Amino acid sequence: MNIIFLGAPGAGKGTHAQRLMHKMNIPQISTGDMLRAAIKAETELGLSAKRYIDAGELVPDEVVIGIVEERLAQEDCKNGYILDGFPRTVAQAEALKGFATIDVALNLSLPDEMIIRRLSGRRVCLKCGGTYHISSLNGREDCEACGDKLVQRKDDTPETVQNRLNVYNAQTAPLIDYYEKEGLLKTVECLGTVDENQAAVEKALNL
Ligand code: AMP
């Protein structure tokens, strides 16, 4: 199954995509993770993407379209994949049509105030992609899964979070209508615990 996860930053796309990846044994393809890895490795891609990411802006379409097309051509995507954070513009969705057949676009829906609370308390592991919220860490500063130090993403600071939400509303939210018209949209209200929301995600996918 080829799945798109739609939803505002902080709606839980990464968390649920990772859980689904283990359950379905298909890769999670996160453009945000790929770009952050490129920044860490100081590649040309990373250097050009950094200023957009730090400001909460979108990286230009042609850049992300290229990396996703290349990634989906790899062997491990043959039996399906979960796109997490792509597409983020209608132009990306149109380009995706040219090299992929999507089965479902799952929209994770959450009120803005919850998103802001989640993002500003988020701590991440840049090594394995683990994501936590400070309220559940009890002062712990390292990743439970791999032991690496947890950090706050530069783009999770309050000033940048608001900009990311504006960018989401202006450029990404139109994809909800787009996939509705394509007949591929399913919406999951993510108001419960992570386990409850995950159960709702799996139900929407008939798993
Ligand atoms: P994320 O981890 O998905 O929240 O992505 C972090 C940042 O990476 C975004 O705020 C954008 O700057 C950039 N990014 C990730 N995916 C895309 C995309 N599909 N198009 C443009 N920029 C992206």
PDB file of C-alpha atoms and ligand atoms in Angstrom:
ATOM      1  CA  MET A   1       0.000   0.000   0.000  1.00  0.00           C
ATOM      2  CA  ASN A   2       1.329   3.455  -0.947  1.00  0.00           C
ATOM      3  CA  ILE A   3       0.260   5.891   1.746  1.00  0.00           C
ATOM      4  CA  ILE A   4       0.525   9.655   2.169  1.00  0.00           C
ATOM      5  CA  PHE A   5       0.356  11.178   5.646  1.00  0.00           C
ATOM      6  CA  LEU A   6      -1.098  14.680   5.511  1.00  0.00           C
ATOM      7  CA  GLY A   7      -1.455  16.992   8.486  1.00  0.00           C
ATOM      8  CA  ALA A   8       0.014  20.073  10.126  1.00  0.00           C
ATOM      9  CA  PRO A   9       3.488  19.961  11.650  1.00  0.00           C
ATOM     10  CA  GLY A  10       3.140  18.281  15.040  1.00  0.00           C
ATOM     11  CA  ALA A  11      -0.054  16.406  14.139  1.00  0.00           C
ATOM     12  CA  GLY A  12       1.788  13.115  14.702  1.00  0.00           C
ATOM     13  CA  LYS A  13       2.717  12.135  11.155  1.00  0.00           C
ATOM     14  CA  GLY A  14       6.201  10.947  12.112  1.00  0.00           C
ATOM     15  CA  THR A  15       5.069   9.035  15.189  1.00  0.00           C
ATOM     16  CA  HIS A  16       2.263   7.177  13.436  1.00  0.00           C
ATOM     17  CA  ALA A  17       4.260   6.636  10.262  1.00  0.00           C
ATOM     18  CA  GLN A  18       7.030   4.985  12.289  1.00  0.00           C
ATOM     19  CA  ARG A  19       4.610   2.699  14.091  1.00  0.00           C
ATOM     20  CA  LEU A  20       2.961   1.789  10.814  1.00  0.00           C
ATOM     21  CA  MET A  21       6.319   1.130   9.213  1.00  0.00           C
ATOM     22  CA  HIS A  22       7.007  -1.573  11.825  1.00  0.00           C
ATOM     23  CA  LYS A  23       3.531  -3.033  11.584  1.00  0.00           C
ATOM     24  CA  MET A  24       3.347  -3.122   7.787  1.00  0.00           C
ATOM     25  CA  ASN A  25       7.037  -3.649   7.125  1.00  0.00           C
ATOM     26  CA  ILE A  26       7.202  -0.868   4.560  1.00  0.00           C
ATOM     27  CA  PRO A  27       9.506   2.174   4.759  1.00  0.00           C
ATOM     28  CA  GLN A  28       8.590   5.554   6.218  1.00  0.00           C
ATOM     29  CA  ILE A  29       9.843   8.218   3.860  1.00  0.00           C
ATOM     30  CA  SER A  30      10.177  11.493   5.697  1.00  0.00           C
ATOM     31  CA  THR A  31      11.448  14.378   3.604  1.00  0.00           C
ATOM     32  CA  GLY A  32      12.106  16.329   6.826  1.00  0.00           C
ATOM     33  CA  ASP A  33      14.363  13.510   8.132  1.00  0.00           C
ATOM     34  CA  MET A  34      16.128  13.252   4.769  1.00  0.00           C
ATOM     35  CA  LEU A  35      16.787  16.988   4.694  1.00  0.00           C
ATOM     36  CA  ARG A  36      17.986  17.040   8.311  1.00  0.00           C
ATOM     37  CA  ALA A  37      20.348  14.133   7.567  1.00  0.00           C
ATOM     38  CA  ALA A  38      21.707  16.114   4.612  1.00  0.00           C
ATOM     39  CA  ILE A  39      22.256  19.149   6.849  1.00  0.00           C
ATOM     40  CA  LYS A  40      24.068  17.010   9.428  1.00  0.00           C
ATOM     41  CA  ALA A  41      26.271  15.492   6.710  1.00  0.00           C
ATOM     42  CA  GLU A  42      26.890  19.005   5.296  1.00  0.00           C
ATOM     43  CA  THR A  43      26.110  17.908   1.752  1.00  0.00           C
ATOM     44  CA  GLU A  44      25.305  20.441  -0.961  1.00  0.00           C
ATOM     45  CA  LEU A  45      21.602  19.599  -0.564  1.00  0.00           C
ATOM     46  CA  GLY A  46      21.845  20.143   3.190  1.00  0.00           C
ATOM     47  CA  LEU A  47      23.612  23.457   2.847  1.00  0.00           C
ATOM     48  CA  SER A  48      21.005  24.778   0.404  1.00  0.00           C
ATOM     49  CA  ALA A  49      18.031  23.470   2.463  1.00  0.00           C
ATOM     50  CA  LYS A  50      19.180  24.692   5.883  1.00  0.00           C
ATOM     51  CA  ARG A  51      18.083  28.314   5.678  1.00  0.00           C
ATOM     52  CA  TYR A  52      14.567  27.360   4.595  1.00  0.00           C
ATOM     53  CA  ILE A  53      14.165  24.769   7.336  1.00  0.00           C
ATOM     54  CA  ASP A  54      15.514  27.005  10.092  1.00  0.00           C
ATOM     55  CA  ALA A  55      13.067  29.730   9.065  1.00  0.00           C
ATOM     56  CA  GLY A  56      10.109  27.341   8.880  1.00  0.00           C
ATOM     57  CA  GLU A  57       9.771  27.885   5.129  1.00  0.00           C
ATOM     58  CA  LEU A  58       9.355  25.148   2.539  1.00  0.00           C
ATOM     59  CA  VAL A  59      12.374  23.945   0.611  1.00  0.00           C
ATOM     60  CA  PRO A  60      11.810  24.590  -3.133  1.00  0.00           C
ATOM     61  CA  ASP A  61       9.566  22.046  -4.861  1.00  0.00           C
ATOM     62  CA  GLU A  62      12.129  20.897  -7.427  1.00  0.00           C
ATOM     63  CA  VAL A  63      14.587  19.961  -4.667  1.00  0.00           C
ATOM     64  CA  VAL A  64      12.203  17.768  -2.656  1.00  0.00           C
ATOM     65  CA  ILE A  65      10.520  16.279  -5.724  1.00  0.00           C
ATOM     66  CA  GLY A  66      13.944  15.113  -6.914  1.00  0.00           C
ATOM     67  CA  ILE A  67      14.883  13.426  -3.650  1.00  0.00           C
ATOM     68  CA  VAL A  68      11.503  11.691  -3.314  1.00  0.00           C
ATOM     69  CA  GLU A  69      11.512  10.407  -6.891  1.00  0.00           C
ATOM     70  CA  GLU A  70      14.982   8.975  -6.342  1.00  0.00           C
ATOM     71  CA  ARG A  71      13.985   7.410  -3.014  1.00  0.00           C
ATOM     72  CA  LEU A  72      10.806   5.751  -4.324  1.00  0.00           C
ATOM     73  CA  ALA A  73      12.804   4.064  -7.073  1.00  0.00           C
ATOM     74  CA  GLN A  74      14.730   2.058  -4.469  1.00  0.00           C
ATOM     75  CA  GLU A  75      14.106  -1.635  -3.957  1.00  0.00           C
ATOM     76  CA  ASP A  76      12.597  -1.375  -0.456  1.00  0.00           C
ATOM     77  CA  CYS A  77       9.694   0.716  -1.810  1.00  0.00           C
ATOM     78  CA  LYS A  78       8.475  -2.006  -4.147  1.00  0.00           C
ATOM     79  CA  ASN A  79       5.899  -3.342  -1.665  1.00  0.00           C
ATOM     80  CA  GLY A  80       4.654   0.025  -0.501  1.00  0.00           C
ATOM     81  CA  TYR A  81       5.723   3.044   1.530  1.00  0.00           C
ATOM     82  CA  ILE A  82       4.515   5.792   3.804  1.00  0.00           C
ATOM     83  CA  LEU A  83       5.188   9.337   2.660  1.00  0.00           C
ATOM     84  CA  ASP A  84       5.568  11.523   5.738  1.00  0.00           C
ATOM     85  CA  GLY A  85       5.768  15.247   4.978  1.00  0.00           C
ATOM     86  CA  PHE A  86       5.520  14.948   1.209  1.00  0.00           C
ATOM     87  CA  PRO A  87       3.737  16.282  -0.768  1.00  0.00           C
ATOM     88  CA  ARG A  88       3.429  19.680   0.903  1.00  0.00           C
ATOM     89  CA  THR A  89       2.268  21.730  -2.083  1.00  0.00           C
ATOM     90  CA  VAL A  90      -0.122  21.097  -4.952  1.00  0.00           C
ATOM     91  CA  ALA A  91       2.854  21.251  -7.348  1.00  0.00           C
ATOM     92  CA  GLN A  92       4.517  18.408  -5.402  1.00  0.00           C
ATOM     93  CA  ALA A  93       1.296  16.374  -5.500  1.00  0.00           C
ATOM     94  CA  GLU A  94       1.045  16.872  -9.263  1.00  0.00           C
ATOM     95  CA  ALA A  95       4.676  15.819  -9.736  1.00  0.00           C
ATOM     96  CA  LEU A  96       4.146  12.763  -7.522  1.00  0.00           C
ATOM     97  CA  LYS A  97       1.398  11.574  -9.850  1.00  0.00           C
ATOM     98  CA  GLY A  98       4.022  11.288 -12.572  1.00  0.00           C
ATOM     99  CA  PHE A  99       6.119   8.696 -10.734  1.00  0.00           C
ATOM    100  CA  ALA A 100       3.859   7.045  -8.110  1.00  0.00           C
ATOM    101  CA  THR A 101       0.394   5.585  -7.635  1.00  0.00           C
ATOM    102  CA  ILE A 102      -1.043   6.529  -4.287  1.00  0.00           C
ATOM    103  CA  ASP A 103      -3.657   4.329  -2.589  1.00  0.00           C
ATOM    104  CA  VAL A 104      -4.673   6.577   0.291  1.00  0.00           C
ATOM    105  CA  ALA A 105      -3.980  10.052   1.690  1.00  0.00           C
ATOM    106  CA  LEU A 106      -4.533  10.011   5.430  1.00  0.00           C
ATOM    107  CA  ASN A 107      -5.170  13.405   6.983  1.00  0.00           C
ATOM    108  CA  LEU A 108      -4.249  13.636  10.683  1.00  0.00           C
ATOM    109  CA  SER A 109      -6.391  16.433  12.072  1.00  0.00           C
ATOM    110  CA  LEU A 110      -5.720  18.380  15.283  1.00  0.00           C
ATOM    111  CA  PRO A 111      -6.647  21.872  16.638  1.00  0.00           C
ATOM    112  CA  ASP A 112      -3.975  24.608  16.340  1.00  0.00           C
ATOM    113  CA  GLU A 113      -3.561  25.076  20.111  1.00  0.00           C
ATOM    114  CA  MET A 114      -2.680  21.401  20.575  1.00  0.00           C
ATOM    115  CA  ILE A 115      -0.200  21.622  17.725  1.00  0.00           C
ATOM    116  CA  ILE A 116       1.602  24.587  19.260  1.00  0.00           C
ATOM    117  CA  ARG A 117       1.803  22.839  22.654  1.00  0.00           C
ATOM    118  CA  ARG A 118       3.134  19.664  21.075  1.00  0.00           C
ATOM    119  CA  LEU A 119       5.738  21.321  18.896  1.00  0.00           C
ATOM    120  CA  SER A 120       7.144  23.626  21.534  1.00  0.00           C
ATOM    121  CA  GLY A 121       7.592  20.670  23.946  1.00  0.00           C
ATOM    122  CA  ARG A 122       8.956  18.274  21.342  1.00  0.00           C
ATOM    123  CA  ARG A 123      12.413  16.752  21.737  1.00  0.00           C
ATOM    124  CA  VAL A 124      13.942  14.624  19.016  1.00  0.00           C
ATOM    125  CA  CYS A 125      16.782  12.224  18.483  1.00  0.00           C
ATOM    126  CA  LEU A 126      18.678  13.246  15.371  1.00  0.00           C
ATOM    127  CA  LYS A 127      20.324   9.820  15.193  1.00  0.00           C
ATOM    128  CA  CYS A 128      17.326   7.456  15.033  1.00  0.00           C
ATOM    129  CA  GLY A 129      14.405   9.852  14.508  1.00  0.00           C
ATOM    130  CA  GLY A 130      12.809   9.115  17.908  1.00  0.00           C
ATOM    131  CA  THR A 131      10.334  11.787  19.041  1.00  0.00           C
ATOM    132  CA  TYR A 132       9.324  12.655  22.609  1.00  0.00           C
ATOM    133  CA  HIS A 133       7.409  15.318  24.520  1.00  0.00           C
ATOM    134  CA  ILE A 134       9.062  16.937  27.553  1.00  0.00           C
ATOM    135  CA  SER A 135       5.991  16.167  29.663  1.00  0.00           C
ATOM    136  CA  SER A 136       6.734  12.448  29.436  1.00  0.00           C
ATOM    137  CA  LEU A 137      10.542  12.572  29.714  1.00  0.00           C
ATOM    138  CA  ASN A 138      10.756  13.207  33.499  1.00  0.00           C
ATOM    139  CA  GLY A 139      14.003  15.113  33.054  1.00  0.00           C
ATOM    140  CA  ARG A 140      15.581  12.425  30.886  1.00  0.00           C
ATOM    141  CA  GLU A 141      17.808  13.886  28.159  1.00  0.00           C
ATOM    142  CA  ASP A 142      18.759  10.899  26.050  1.00  0.00           C
ATOM    143  CA  CYS A 143      16.892   8.773  23.535  1.00  0.00           C
ATOM    144  CA  GLU A 144      15.283   5.642  24.984  1.00  0.00           C
ATOM    145  CA  ALA A 145      15.838   3.761  21.724  1.00  0.00           C
ATOM    146  CA  CYS A 146      19.483   4.556  20.910  1.00  0.00           C
ATOM    147  CA  GLY A 147      20.871   6.593  23.819  1.00  0.00           C
ATOM    148  CA  ASP A 148      21.790   9.642  21.705  1.00  0.00           C
ATOM    149  CA  LYS A 149      21.222  13.097  23.189  1.00  0.00           C
ATOM    150  CA  LEU A 150      17.755  14.547  22.626  1.00  0.00           C
ATOM    151  CA  VAL A 151      17.548  18.047  21.199  1.00  0.00           C
ATOM    152  CA  GLN A 152      14.922  20.641  20.409  1.00  0.00           C
ATOM    153  CA  ARG A 153      14.681  21.162  16.665  1.00  0.00           C
ATOM    154  CA  LYS A 154      15.656  24.698  15.711  1.00  0.00           C
ATOM    155  CA  ASP A 155      12.358  25.034  13.885  1.00  0.00           C
ATOM    156  CA  ASP A 156      10.365  24.022  17.011  1.00  0.00           C
ATOM    157  CA  THR A 157      10.991  27.366  18.743  1.00  0.00           C
ATOM    158  CA  PRO A 158       7.800  29.448  19.278  1.00  0.00           C
ATOM    159  CA  GLU A 159       8.589  32.072  16.585  1.00  0.00           C
ATOM    160  CA  THR A 160       9.250  29.463  13.909  1.00  0.00           C
ATOM    161  CA  VAL A 161       6.342  27.238  14.928  1.00  0.00           C
ATOM    162  CA  GLN A 162       3.854  30.029  14.152  1.00  0.00           C
ATOM    163  CA  ASN A 163       5.451  30.554  10.745  1.00  0.00           C
ATOM    164  CA  ARG A 164       5.311  26.841   9.991  1.00  0.00           C
ATOM    165  CA  LEU A 165       1.614  26.807  10.808  1.00  0.00           C
ATOM    166  CA  ASN A 166       1.055  29.791   8.494  1.00  0.00           C
ATOM    167  CA  VAL A 167       3.003  28.026   5.763  1.00  0.00           C
ATOM    168  CA  TYR A 168       0.989  24.858   6.369  1.00  0.00           C
ATOM    169  CA  ASN A 169      -2.349  26.696   6.139  1.00  0.00           C
ATOM    170  CA  ALA A 170      -1.358  28.589   2.997  1.00  0.00           C
ATOM    171  CA  GLN A 171       0.504  25.920   1.041  1.00  0.00           C
ATOM    172  CA  THR A 172      -0.223  22.440   2.394  1.00  0.00           C
ATOM    173  CA  ALA A 173      -3.817  22.506   3.682  1.00  0.00           C
ATOM    174  CA  PRO A 174      -5.133  22.841   0.073  1.00  0.00           C
ATOM    175  CA  LEU A 175      -3.957  19.238  -0.397  1.00  0.00           C
ATOM    176  CA  ILE A 176      -6.876  18.091   1.750  1.00  0.00           C
ATOM    177  CA  ASP A 177      -9.301  19.258  -0.955  1.00  0.00           C
ATOM    178  CA  TYR A 178      -6.950  18.021  -3.635  1.00  0.00           C
ATOM    179  CA  TYR A 179      -6.964  14.428  -2.357  1.00  0.00           C
ATOM    180  CA  GLU A 180     -10.664  14.605  -1.544  1.00  0.00           C
ATOM    181  CA  LYS A 181     -11.286  15.326  -5.218  1.00  0.00           C
ATOM    182  CA  GLU A 182      -8.953  12.477  -6.167  1.00  0.00           C
ATOM    183  CA  GLY A 183     -11.137  10.188  -4.020  1.00  0.00           C
ATOM    184  CA  LEU A 184      -8.135   9.199  -1.868  1.00  0.00           C
ATOM    185  CA  LEU A 185      -8.701  11.178   1.332  1.00  0.00           C
ATOM    186  CA  LYS A 186      -9.391   9.722   4.769  1.00  0.00           C
ATOM    187  CA  THR A 187      -9.366  11.929   7.859  1.00  0.00           C
ATOM    188  CA  VAL A 188      -8.473  10.798  11.370  1.00  0.00           C
ATOM    189  CA  GLU A 189      -9.179  13.112  14.331  1.00  0.00           C
ATOM    190  CA  CYS A 190      -6.100  12.781  16.540  1.00  0.00           C
ATOM    191  CA  LEU A 191      -7.461  13.983  19.885  1.00  0.00           C
ATOM    192  CA  GLY A 192      -6.678  10.903  21.972  1.00  0.00           C
ATOM    193  CA  THR A 193      -3.513   9.283  23.312  1.00  0.00           C
ATOM    194  CA  VAL A 194      -0.860   8.106  20.860  1.00  0.00           C
ATOM    195  CA  ASP A 195      -2.164   4.526  21.177  1.00  0.00           C
ATOM    196  CA  GLU A 196      -5.761   5.602  20.603  1.00  0.00           C
ATOM    197  CA  ASN A 197      -4.800   7.707  17.593  1.00  0.00           C
ATOM    198  CA  GLN A 198      -2.718   4.859  16.206  1.00  0.00           C
ATOM    199  CA  ALA A 199      -5.712   2.531  16.506  1.00  0.00           C
ATOM    200  CA  ALA A 200      -7.810   5.089  14.589  1.00  0.00           C
ATOM    201  CA  VAL A 201      -5.120   5.325  11.893  1.00  0.00           C
ATOM    202  CA  GLU A 202      -5.045   1.551  11.494  1.00  0.00           C
ATOM    203  CA  LYS A 203      -8.825   1.376  11.403  1.00  0.00           C
ATOM    204  CA  ALA A 204      -8.926   4.021   8.640  1.00  0.00           C
ATOM    205  CA  LEU A 205      -6.494   1.858   6.670  1.00  0.00           C
ATOM    206  CA  ASN A 206      -8.548  -1.296   7.327  1.00  0.00           C
ATOM    207  CA  LEU A 207      -5.598  -2.981   9.050  1.00  0.00           C
TER     208      LEU A 207
HETATM  209  P1  AMP B   1       9.126  18.062   8.938  1.00  0.00           P
HETATM  210  O1  AMP B   1      10.146  17.273   9.657  1.00  0.00           O
HETATM  211  O2  AMP B   1       8.284  17.205   8.019  1.00  0.00           O
HETATM  212  O3  AMP B   1       8.304  18.944   9.819  1.00  0.00           O
HETATM  213  O4  AMP B   1       9.930  19.033   7.943  1.00  0.00           O
HETATM  214  C1  AMP B   1      10.828  20.015   8.454  1.00  0.00           C
HETATM  215  C2  AMP B   1      11.116  21.069   7.404  1.00  0.00           C
HETATM  216  O5  AMP B   1      11.718  20.445   6.254  1.00  0.00           O
HETATM  217  C3  AMP B   1       9.907  21.811   6.852  1.00  0.00           C
HETATM  218  O6  AMP B   1       9.497  22.878   7.686  1.00  0.00           O
HETATM  219  C4  AMP B   1      10.444  22.276   5.513  1.00  0.00           C
HETATM  220  O7  AMP B   1      11.334  23.367   5.680  1.00  0.00           O
HETATM  221  C5  AMP B   1      11.279  21.084   5.068  1.00  0.00           C
HETATM  222  N1  AMP B   1      10.464  20.121   4.292  1.00  0.00           N
HETATM  223  C6  AMP B   1      10.140  18.842   4.647  1.00  0.00           C
HETATM  224  N2  AMP B   1       9.372  18.261   3.712  1.00  0.00           N
HETATM  225  C7  AMP B   1       9.194  19.193   2.741  1.00  0.00           C
HETATM  226  C8  AMP B   1       8.474  19.217   1.517  1.00  0.00           C
HETATM  227  N3  AMP B   1       7.764  18.153   1.103  1.00  0.00           N
HETATM  228  N4  AMP B   1       8.528  20.358   0.784  1.00  0.00           N
HETATM  229  C9  AMP B   1       9.227  21.415   1.170  1.00  0.00           C
HETATM  230  N5  AMP B   1       9.914  21.491   2.319  1.00  0.00           N
HETATM  231  C10 AMP B   1       9.903  20.380   3.112  1.00  0.00           C
END
